[in-house]
Amino acid sequence: DLRRLVGSIGTAHARRGGRRPRSPWPPPLPGRLLRRDVTGDEMEAHDWLLIDEPDDQRQSFSGWRPADGHLVVVGGPGAGATTTLAAAVLAATRSPGAATPHVHVIDLDAGRLGPLAELVAVGTMTGPTEGVRRERLVRWLDEETTRRRGAPDHRRSPILLVIDDFAGLARAHDPVRDVVIHERVARIWADGPAVGVTLALSIRRSADLPANLVATVGTVLLHRTADPSDGLRFSMKVSTEQFGAGRAVRSDDGAAAQVILDASTIEESVRMRAHDAPLVPPPHEVGELGSEIPWADVTPSVEFDPQQVRIEFGLRDRDLEVASLRLHRHEHALVPGPARSGRTNTLAAIARAAGGRALVVGAGELSRLSGLSPLSSSTLRSALRGRWASLVLIVDCLAVDDQPGVLG
């Protein structure tokens, strides 16, 4: 009877030309939502979440910003955790300017965040197999956090470190034998927010986030997981087993949210940003020390003054800046190493930089590489006569016959 009554009322209303009444509740969240499909002008540039608020009979736009604290995205395979991280990066860098974070990415999953490297705000992108650059990036971030704490400067650009599949860090770097990188990440997590360094990471299970980091999480987005208890670790008593890709529950208020994508894929989203203006200053890029360094990349040099000799001959592993060696009066340098380790090439680079002030003792490969005529210990004394300063280079010094005692 109630259905017949409601039907009759609706029919009578329609015959009188009445408008369809507004539903007392909003439509359900869509299963997939692109930015171009959003209507109205309520969404701001940095919004990337559609929030369901049934108690208030509305849906609203929101997002996450690095200033909100660390972001943790929890989701099993296919739940959309990687895409959510990409959406967060794209939103945070949407309006290039002084407040735009410099982004660095550690991809420990399947490399799907790789296209983000084309964004002007991304400085360093490390893939799943780039262990050396990953360690260098974490070391630089740890040192940068320390520098900022020691000399605060609000003009510095904020930094966002993105880690996809945080548990992969333990798989790639054993927590017992390679504990340093884990200590550095924990230190960045603890000290970074106060100086503008924030992390956004994804995990497959809540247990993948160490207990010492859980208490200081800013925002958690809980996607579909196989274990209902995953939300309990973040005080969320909700089941997400039936969620589709991109659907999540926000820890702040327990609201359901749908991730808003710029385009169908991360690649398309990045291509849409191809004309973004470069950032000033540009984000720092962490490189890797190559096994061979072109001469033009270093331009080795040797500077003489009455008190010391300054030799620039390579790049430092720590920061890829020019490595220099200073020798004061009556000091000598030793280049140790086994066969084929590069000792002769090092001396040849120094000889080439020193030019006419270099002298080579002993015949062999060094003479050929440097283009200098070899001297014996007996002829070295006369070669040094009348010179204000010289650099004497010797390969395998223990094998040199120094009967005159010139070298001793």
mmCIF file with all atom_site columns, N, CA and C in Angstrom, residues 207-252:
data_model
loop_
_atom_site.group_PDB
_atom_site.id
_atom_site.type_symbol
_atom_site.label_atom_id
_atom_site.label_alt_id
_atom_site.label_comp_id
_atom_site.label_asym_id
_atom_site.label_entity_id
_atom_site.label_seq_id
_atom_site.pdbx_PDB_ins_code
_atom_site.Cartn_x
_atom_site.Cartn_y
_atom_site.Cartn_z
_atom_site.occupancy
_atom_site.B_iso_or_equiv
_atom_site.pdbx_formal_charge
_atom_site.auth_seq_id
_atom_site.auth_comp_id
_atom_site.auth_asym_id
_atom_site.auth_atom_id
_atom_site.pdbx_PDB_model_num
ATOM 1   N N  . ALA A 1 207 ? 51.309 -3.560 8.580  1.00 0.00 ? 207 ALA A N  1
ATOM 2   C CA . ALA A 1 207 ? 52.491 -4.038 9.301  1.00 0.00 ? 207 ALA A CA 1
ATOM 3   C C  . ALA A 1 207 ? 53.783 -3.642 8.601  1.00 0.00 ? 207 ALA A C  1
ATOM 4   N N  . ASP A 1 208 ? 53.710 -3.204 7.337  1.00 0.00 ? 208 ASP A N  1
ATOM 5   C CA . ASP A 1 208 ? 54.919 -2.807 6.612  1.00 0.00 ? 208 ASP A CA 1
ATOM 6   C C  . ASP A 1 208 ? 55.491 -1.476 7.102  1.00 0.00 ? 208 ASP A C  1
ATOM 7   N N  . LEU A 1 209 ? 54.716 -0.740 7.884  1.00 0.00 ? 209 LEU A N  1
ATOM 8   C CA . LEU A 1 209 ? 55.211 0.527  8.424  1.00 0.00 ? 209 LEU A CA 1
ATOM 9   C C  . LEU A 1 209 ? 55.744 0.288  9.835  1.00 0.00 ? 209 LEU A C  1
ATOM 10  N N  . PRO A 1 210 ? 57.033 0.538  10.073 1.00 0.00 ? 210 PRO A N  1
ATOM 11  C CA . PRO A 1 210 ? 57.614 0.289  11.401 1.00 0.00 ? 210 PRO A CA 1
ATOM 12  C C  . PRO A 1 210 ? 56.867 1.033  12.499 1.00 0.00 ? 210 PRO A C  1
ATOM 13  N N  . ALA A 1 211 ? 56.845 0.424  13.668 1.00 0.00 ? 211 ALA A N  1
ATOM 14  C CA . ALA A 1 211 ? 56.090 0.986  14.793 1.00 0.00 ? 211 ALA A CA 1
ATOM 15  C C  . ALA A 1 211 ? 56.568 2.376  15.174 1.00 0.00 ? 211 ALA A C  1
ATOM 16  N N  . ASN A 1 212 ? 57.868 2.647  15.015 1.00 0.00 ? 212 ASN A N  1
ATOM 17  C CA . ASN A 1 212 ? 58.378 3.966  15.419 1.00 0.00 ? 212 ASN A CA 1
ATOM 18  C C  . ASN A 1 212 ? 57.954 5.079  14.466 1.00 0.00 ? 212 ASN A C  1
ATOM 19  N N  . LEU A 1 213 ? 57.348 4.736  13.321 1.00 0.00 ? 213 LEU A N  1
ATOM 20  C CA . LEU A 1 213 ? 56.881 5.739  12.389 1.00 0.00 ? 213 LEU A CA 1
ATOM 21  C C  . LEU A 1 213 ? 55.371 5.955  12.451 1.00 0.00 ? 213 LEU A C  1
ATOM 22  N N  . VAL A 1 214 ? 54.651 4.968  12.971 1.00 0.00 ? 214 VAL A N  1
ATOM 23  C CA . VAL A 1 214 ? 53.185 5.017  12.951 1.00 0.00 ? 214 VAL A CA 1
ATOM 24  C C  . VAL A 1 214 ? 52.647 6.228  13.704 1.00 0.00 ? 214 VAL A C  1
ATOM 25  N N  . ALA A 1 215 ? 53.231 6.524  14.848 1.00 0.00 ? 215 ALA A N  1
ATOM 26  C CA . ALA A 1 215 ? 52.672 7.574  15.717 1.00 0.00 ? 215 ALA A CA 1
ATOM 27  C C  . ALA A 1 215 ? 52.732 8.963  15.104 1.00 0.00 ? 215 ALA A C  1
ATOM 28  N N  . THR A 1 216 ? 53.602 9.168  14.131 1.00 0.00 ? 216 THR A N  1
ATOM 29  C CA . THR A 1 216 ? 53.768 10.516 13.575 1.00 0.00 ? 216 THR A CA 1
ATOM 30  C C  . THR A 1 216 ? 53.289 10.612 12.128 1.00 0.00 ? 216 THR A C  1
ATOM 31  N N  . VAL A 1 217 ? 52.401 9.718  11.725 1.00 0.00 ? 217 VAL A N  1
ATOM 32  C CA . VAL A 1 217 ? 51.796 9.808  10.397 1.00 0.00 ? 217 VAL A CA 1
ATOM 33  C C  . VAL A 1 217 ? 50.822 10.974 10.372 1.00 0.00 ? 217 VAL A C  1
ATOM 34  N N  . GLY A 1 218 ? 50.819 11.738 9.299  1.00 0.00 ? 218 GLY A N  1
ATOM 35  C CA . GLY A 1 218 ? 49.885 12.855 9.168  1.00 0.00 ? 218 GLY A CA 1
ATOM 36  C C  . GLY A 1 218 ? 48.532 12.408 8.658  1.00 0.00 ? 218 GLY A C  1
ATOM 37  N N  . THR A 1 219 ? 48.514 11.752 7.490  1.00 0.00 ? 219 THR A N  1
ATOM 38  C CA . THR A 1 219 ? 47.281 11.304 6.861  1.00 0.00 ? 219 THR A CA 1
ATOM 39  C C  . THR A 1 219 ? 47.465 9.888  6.343  1.00 0.00 ? 219 THR A C  1
ATOM 40  N N  . VAL A 1 220 ? 46.448 9.053  6.552  1.00 0.00 ? 220 VAL A N  1
ATOM 41  C CA . VAL A 1 220 ? 46.441 7.687  6.026  1.00 0.00 ? 220 VAL A CA 1
ATOM 42  C C  . VAL A 1 220 ? 45.256 7.541  5.087  1.00 0.00 ? 220 VAL A C  1
ATOM 43  N N  . LEU A 1 221 ? 45.500 6.977  3.916  1.00 0.00 ? 221 LEU A N  1
ATOM 44  C CA . LEU A 1 221 ? 44.432 6.613  2.987  1.00 0.00 ? 221 LEU A CA 1
ATOM 45  C C  . LEU A 1 221 ? 44.422 5.092  2.874  1.00 0.00 ? 221 LEU A C  1
ATOM 46  N N  . LEU A 1 222 ? 43.353 4.488  3.351  1.00 0.00 ? 222 LEU A N  1
ATOM 47  C CA . LEU A 1 222 ? 43.251 3.034  3.393  1.00 0.00 ? 222 LEU A CA 1
ATOM 48  C C  . LEU A 1 222 ? 42.458 2.543  2.189  1.00 0.00 ? 222 LEU A C  1
ATOM 49  N N  . HIS A 1 223 ? 43.143 1.910  1.254  1.00 0.00 ? 223 HIS A N  1
ATOM 50  C CA . HIS A 1 223 ? 42.502 1.325  0.077  1.00 0.00 ? 223 HIS A CA 1
ATOM 51  C C  . HIS A 1 223 ? 42.083 -0.120 0.390  1.00 0.00 ? 223 HIS A C  1
ATOM 52  N N  . ARG A 1 224 ? 41.762 -0.849 -0.650 1.00 0.00 ? 224 ARG A N  1
ATOM 53  C CA . ARG A 1 224 ? 41.368 -2.250 -0.472 1.00 0.00 ? 224 ARG A CA 1
ATOM 54  C C  . ARG A 1 224 ? 42.549 -3.081 0.020  1.00 0.00 ? 224 ARG A C  1
ATOM 55  N N  . THR A 1 225 ? 42.321 -3.834 1.084  1.00 0.00 ? 225 THR A N  1
ATOM 56  C CA . THR A 1 225 ? 43.325 -4.754 1.617  1.00 0.00 ? 225 THR A CA 1
ATOM 57  C C  . THR A 1 225 ? 42.657 -6.087 1.921  1.00 0.00 ? 225 THR A C  1
ATOM 58  N N  . ALA A 1 226 ? 43.456 -7.138 1.949  1.00 0.00 ? 226 ALA A N  1
ATOM 59  C CA . ALA A 1 226 ? 42.907 -8.471 2.216  1.00 0.00 ? 226 ALA A CA 1
ATOM 60  C C  . ALA A 1 226 ? 42.666 -8.700 3.694  1.00 0.00 ? 226 ALA A C  1
ATOM 61  N N  . ASP A 1 227 ? 43.366 -7.965 4.540  1.00 0.00 ? 227 ASP A N  1
ATOM 62  C CA . ASP A 1 227 ? 43.270 -8.161 5.988  1.00 0.00 ? 227 ASP A CA 1
ATOM 63  C C  . ASP A 1 227 ? 42.446 -7.039 6.605  1.00 0.00 ? 227 ASP A C  1
ATOM 64  N N  . PRO A 1 228 ? 41.282 -7.363 7.175  1.00 0.00 ? 228 PRO A N  1
ATOM 65  C CA . PRO A 1 228 ? 40.443 -6.324 7.785  1.00 0.00 ? 228 PRO A CA 1
ATOM 66  C C  . PRO A 1 228 ? 41.111 -5.580 8.930  1.00 0.00 ? 228 PRO A C  1
ATOM 67  N N  . SER A 1 229 ? 42.146 -6.189 9.501  1.00 0.00 ? 229 SER A N  1
ATOM 68  C CA . SER A 1 229 ? 42.800 -5.547 10.645 1.00 0.00 ? 229 SER A CA 1
ATOM 69  C C  . SER A 1 229 ? 43.788 -4.461 10.232 1.00 0.00 ? 229 SER A C  1
ATOM 70  N N  . ASP A 1 230 ? 44.014 -4.290 8.927  1.00 0.00 ? 230 ASP A N  1
ATOM 71  C CA . ASP A 1 230 ? 44.981 -3.283 8.487  1.00 0.00 ? 230 ASP A CA 1
ATOM 72  C C  . ASP A 1 230 ? 44.584 -1.885 8.945  1.00 0.00 ? 230 ASP A C  1
ATOM 73  N N  . GLY A 1 231 ? 43.288 -1.620 8.974  1.00 0.00 ? 231 GLY A N  1
ATOM 74  C CA . GLY A 1 231 ? 42.852 -0.296 9.395  1.00 0.00 ? 231 GLY A CA 1
ATOM 75  C C  . GLY A 1 231 ? 42.960 -0.062 10.883 1.00 0.00 ? 231 GLY A C  1
ATOM 76  N N  . LEU A 1 232 ? 42.926 -1.142 11.672 1.00 0.00 ? 232 LEU A N  1
ATOM 77  C CA . LEU A 1 232 ? 42.940 -0.991 13.124 1.00 0.00 ? 232 LEU A CA 1
ATOM 78  C C  . LEU A 1 232 ? 44.223 -0.341 13.615 1.00 0.00 ? 232 LEU A C  1
ATOM 79  N N  . ARG A 1 233 ? 45.323 -0.567 12.898 1.00 0.00 ? 233 ARG A N  1
ATOM 80  C CA . ARG A 1 233 ? 46.598 0.009  13.337 1.00 0.00 ? 233 ARG A CA 1
ATOM 81  C C  . ARG A 1 233 ? 46.564 1.527  13.267 1.00 0.00 ? 233 ARG A C  1
ATOM 82  N N  . PHE A 1 234 ? 45.666 2.052  12.429 1.00 0.00 ? 234 PHE A N  1
ATOM 83  C CA . PHE A 1 234 ? 45.524 3.498  12.299 1.00 0.00 ? 234 PHE A CA 1
ATOM 84  C C  . PHE A 1 234 ? 44.182 3.962  12.858 1.00 0.00 ? 234 PHE A C  1
ATOM 85  N N  . SER A 1 235 ? 43.619 3.162  13.765 1.00 0.00 ? 235 SER A N  1
ATOM 86  C CA . SER A 1 235 ? 42.366 3.489  14.462 1.00 0.00 ? 235 SER A CA 1
ATOM 87  C C  . SER A 1 235 ? 41.187 3.645  13.505 1.00 0.00 ? 235 SER A C  1
ATOM 88  N N  . MET A 1 236 ? 41.164 2.841  12.424 1.00 0.00 ? 236 MET A N  1
ATOM 89  C CA . MET A 1 236 ? 40.048 2.862  11.482 1.00 0.00 ? 236 MET A CA 1
ATOM 90  C C  . MET A 1 236 ? 39.349 1.508  11.500 1.00 0.00 ? 236 MET A C  1
ATOM 91  N N  . LYS A 1 237 ? 38.164 1.468  12.064 1.00 0.00 ? 237 LYS A N  1
ATOM 92  C CA . LYS A 1 237 ? 37.393 0.228  12.163 1.00 0.00 ? 237 LYS A CA 1
ATOM 93  C C  . LYS A 1 237 ? 36.440 0.139  10.976 1.00 0.00 ? 237 LYS A C  1
ATOM 94  N N  . VAL A 1 238 ? 36.997 -0.192 9.832  1.00 0.00 ? 238 VAL A N  1
ATOM 95  C CA . VAL A 1 238 ? 36.197 -0.252 8.616  1.00 0.00 ? 238 VAL A CA 1
ATOM 96  C C  . VAL A 1 238 ? 36.770 -1.329 7.703  1.00 0.00 ? 238 VAL A C  1
ATOM 97  N N  . SER A 1 239 ? 35.881 -2.009 6.989  1.00 0.00 ? 239 SER A N  1
ATOM 98  C CA . SER A 1 239 ? 36.306 -3.028 6.042  1.00 0.00 ? 239 SER A CA 1
ATOM 99  C C  . SER A 1 239 ? 36.381 -2.418 4.649  1.00 0.00 ? 239 SER A C  1
ATOM 100 N N  . THR A 1 240 ? 37.456 -2.683 3.954  1.00 0.00 ? 240 THR A N  1
ATOM 101 C CA . THR A 1 240 ? 37.648 -2.131 2.610  1.00 0.00 ? 240 THR A CA 1
ATOM 102 C C  . THR A 1 240 ? 37.750 -3.223 1.551  1.00 0.00 ? 240 THR A C  1
ATOM 103 N N  . GLU A 1 241 ? 37.360 -4.441 1.894  1.00 0.00 ? 241 GLU A N  1
ATOM 104 C CA . GLU A 1 241 ? 37.532 -5.571 0.979  1.00 0.00 ? 241 GLU A CA 1
ATOM 105 C C  . GLU A 1 241 ? 36.777 -5.388 -0.327 1.00 0.00 ? 241 GLU A C  1
ATOM 106 N N  . GLN A 1 242 ? 35.668 -4.672 -0.306 1.00 0.00 ? 242 GLN A N  1
ATOM 107 C CA . GLN A 1 242 ? 34.842 -4.511 -1.506 1.00 0.00 ? 242 GLN A CA 1
ATOM 108 C C  . GLN A 1 242 ? 35.178 -3.246 -2.290 1.00 0.00 ? 242 GLN A C  1
ATOM 109 N N  . PHE A 1 243 ? 36.171 -2.495 -1.869 1.00 0.00 ? 243 PHE A N  1
ATOM 110 C CA . PHE A 1 243 ? 36.512 -1.247 -2.551 1.00 0.00 ? 243 PHE A CA 1
ATOM 111 C C  . PHE A 1 243 ? 37.097 -1.530 -3.937 1.00 0.00 ? 243 PHE A C  1
ATOM 112 N N  . GLY A 1 244 ? 36.743 -0.684 -4.896 1.00 0.00 ? 244 GLY A N  1
ATOM 113 C CA . GLY A 1 244 ? 37.380 -0.744 -6.202 1.00 0.00 ? 244 GLY A CA 1
ATOM 114 C C  . GLY A 1 244 ? 38.670 0.058  -6.210 1.00 0.00 ? 244 GLY A C  1
ATOM 115 N N  . ALA A 1 245 ? 39.369 0.053  -7.332 1.00 0.00 ? 245 ALA A N  1
ATOM 116 C CA . ALA A 1 245 ? 40.632 0.791  -7.440 1.00 0.00 ? 245 ALA A CA 1
ATOM 117 C C  . ALA A 1 245 ? 40.382 2.285  -7.267 1.00 0.00 ? 245 ALA A C  1
ATOM 118 N N  . GLY A 1 246 ? 41.192 2.916  -6.432 1.00 0.00 ? 246 GLY A N  1
ATOM 119 C CA . GLY A 1 246 ? 41.075 4.351  -6.206 1.00 0.00 ? 246 GLY A CA 1
ATOM 120 C C  . GLY A 1 246 ? 40.136 4.753  -5.085 1.00 0.00 ? 246 GLY A C  1
ATOM 121 N N  . ARG A 1 247 ? 39.398 3.810  -4.523 1.00 0.00 ? 247 ARG A N  1
ATOM 122 C CA . ARG A 1 247 ? 38.508 4.116  -3.393 1.00 0.00 ? 247 ARG A CA 1
ATOM 123 C C  . ARG A 1 247 ? 39.289 3.922  -2.089 1.00 0.00 ? 247 ARG A C  1
ATOM 124 N N  . ALA A 1 248 ? 39.110 4.831  -1.153 1.00 0.00 ? 248 ALA A N  1
ATOM 125 C CA . ALA A 1 248 ? 39.860 4.767  0.100  1.00 0.00 ? 248 ALA A CA 1
ATOM 126 C C  . ALA A 1 248 ? 39.056 5.371  1.230  1.00 0.00 ? 248 ALA A C  1
ATOM 127 N N  . VAL A 1 249 ? 39.506 5.093  2.450  1.00 0.00 ? 249 VAL A N  1
ATOM 128 C CA . VAL A 1 249 ? 38.958 5.722  3.648  1.00 0.00 ? 249 VAL A CA 1
ATOM 129 C C  . VAL A 1 249 ? 40.060 6.589  4.239  1.00 0.00 ? 249 VAL A C  1
ATOM 130 N N  . ARG A 1 250 ? 39.714 7.827  4.587  1.00 0.00 ? 250 ARG A N  1
ATOM 131 C CA . ARG A 1 250 ? 40.684 8.772  5.124  1.00 0.00 ? 250 ARG A CA 1
ATOM 132 C C  . ARG A 1 250 ? 40.717 8.679  6.637  1.00 0.00 ? 250 ARG A C  1
ATOM 133 N N  . SER A 1 251 ? 41.924 8.675  7.186  1.00 0.00 ? 251 SER A N  1
ATOM 134 C CA . SER A 1 251 ? 42.082 8.498  8.634  1.00 0.00 ? 251 SER A CA 1
ATOM 135 C C  . SER A 1 251 ? 41.601 9.711  9.428  1.00 0.00 ? 251 SER A C  1
ATOM 136 N N  . ASP A 1 252 ? 41.689 10.904 8.842  1.00 0.00 ? 252 ASP A N  1
ATOM 137 C CA . ASP A 1 252 ? 41.344 12.122 9.578  1.00 0.00 ? 252 ASP A CA 1
ATOM 138 C C  . ASP A 1 252 ? 39.930 12.074 10.138 1.00 0.00 ? 252 ASP A C  1
#
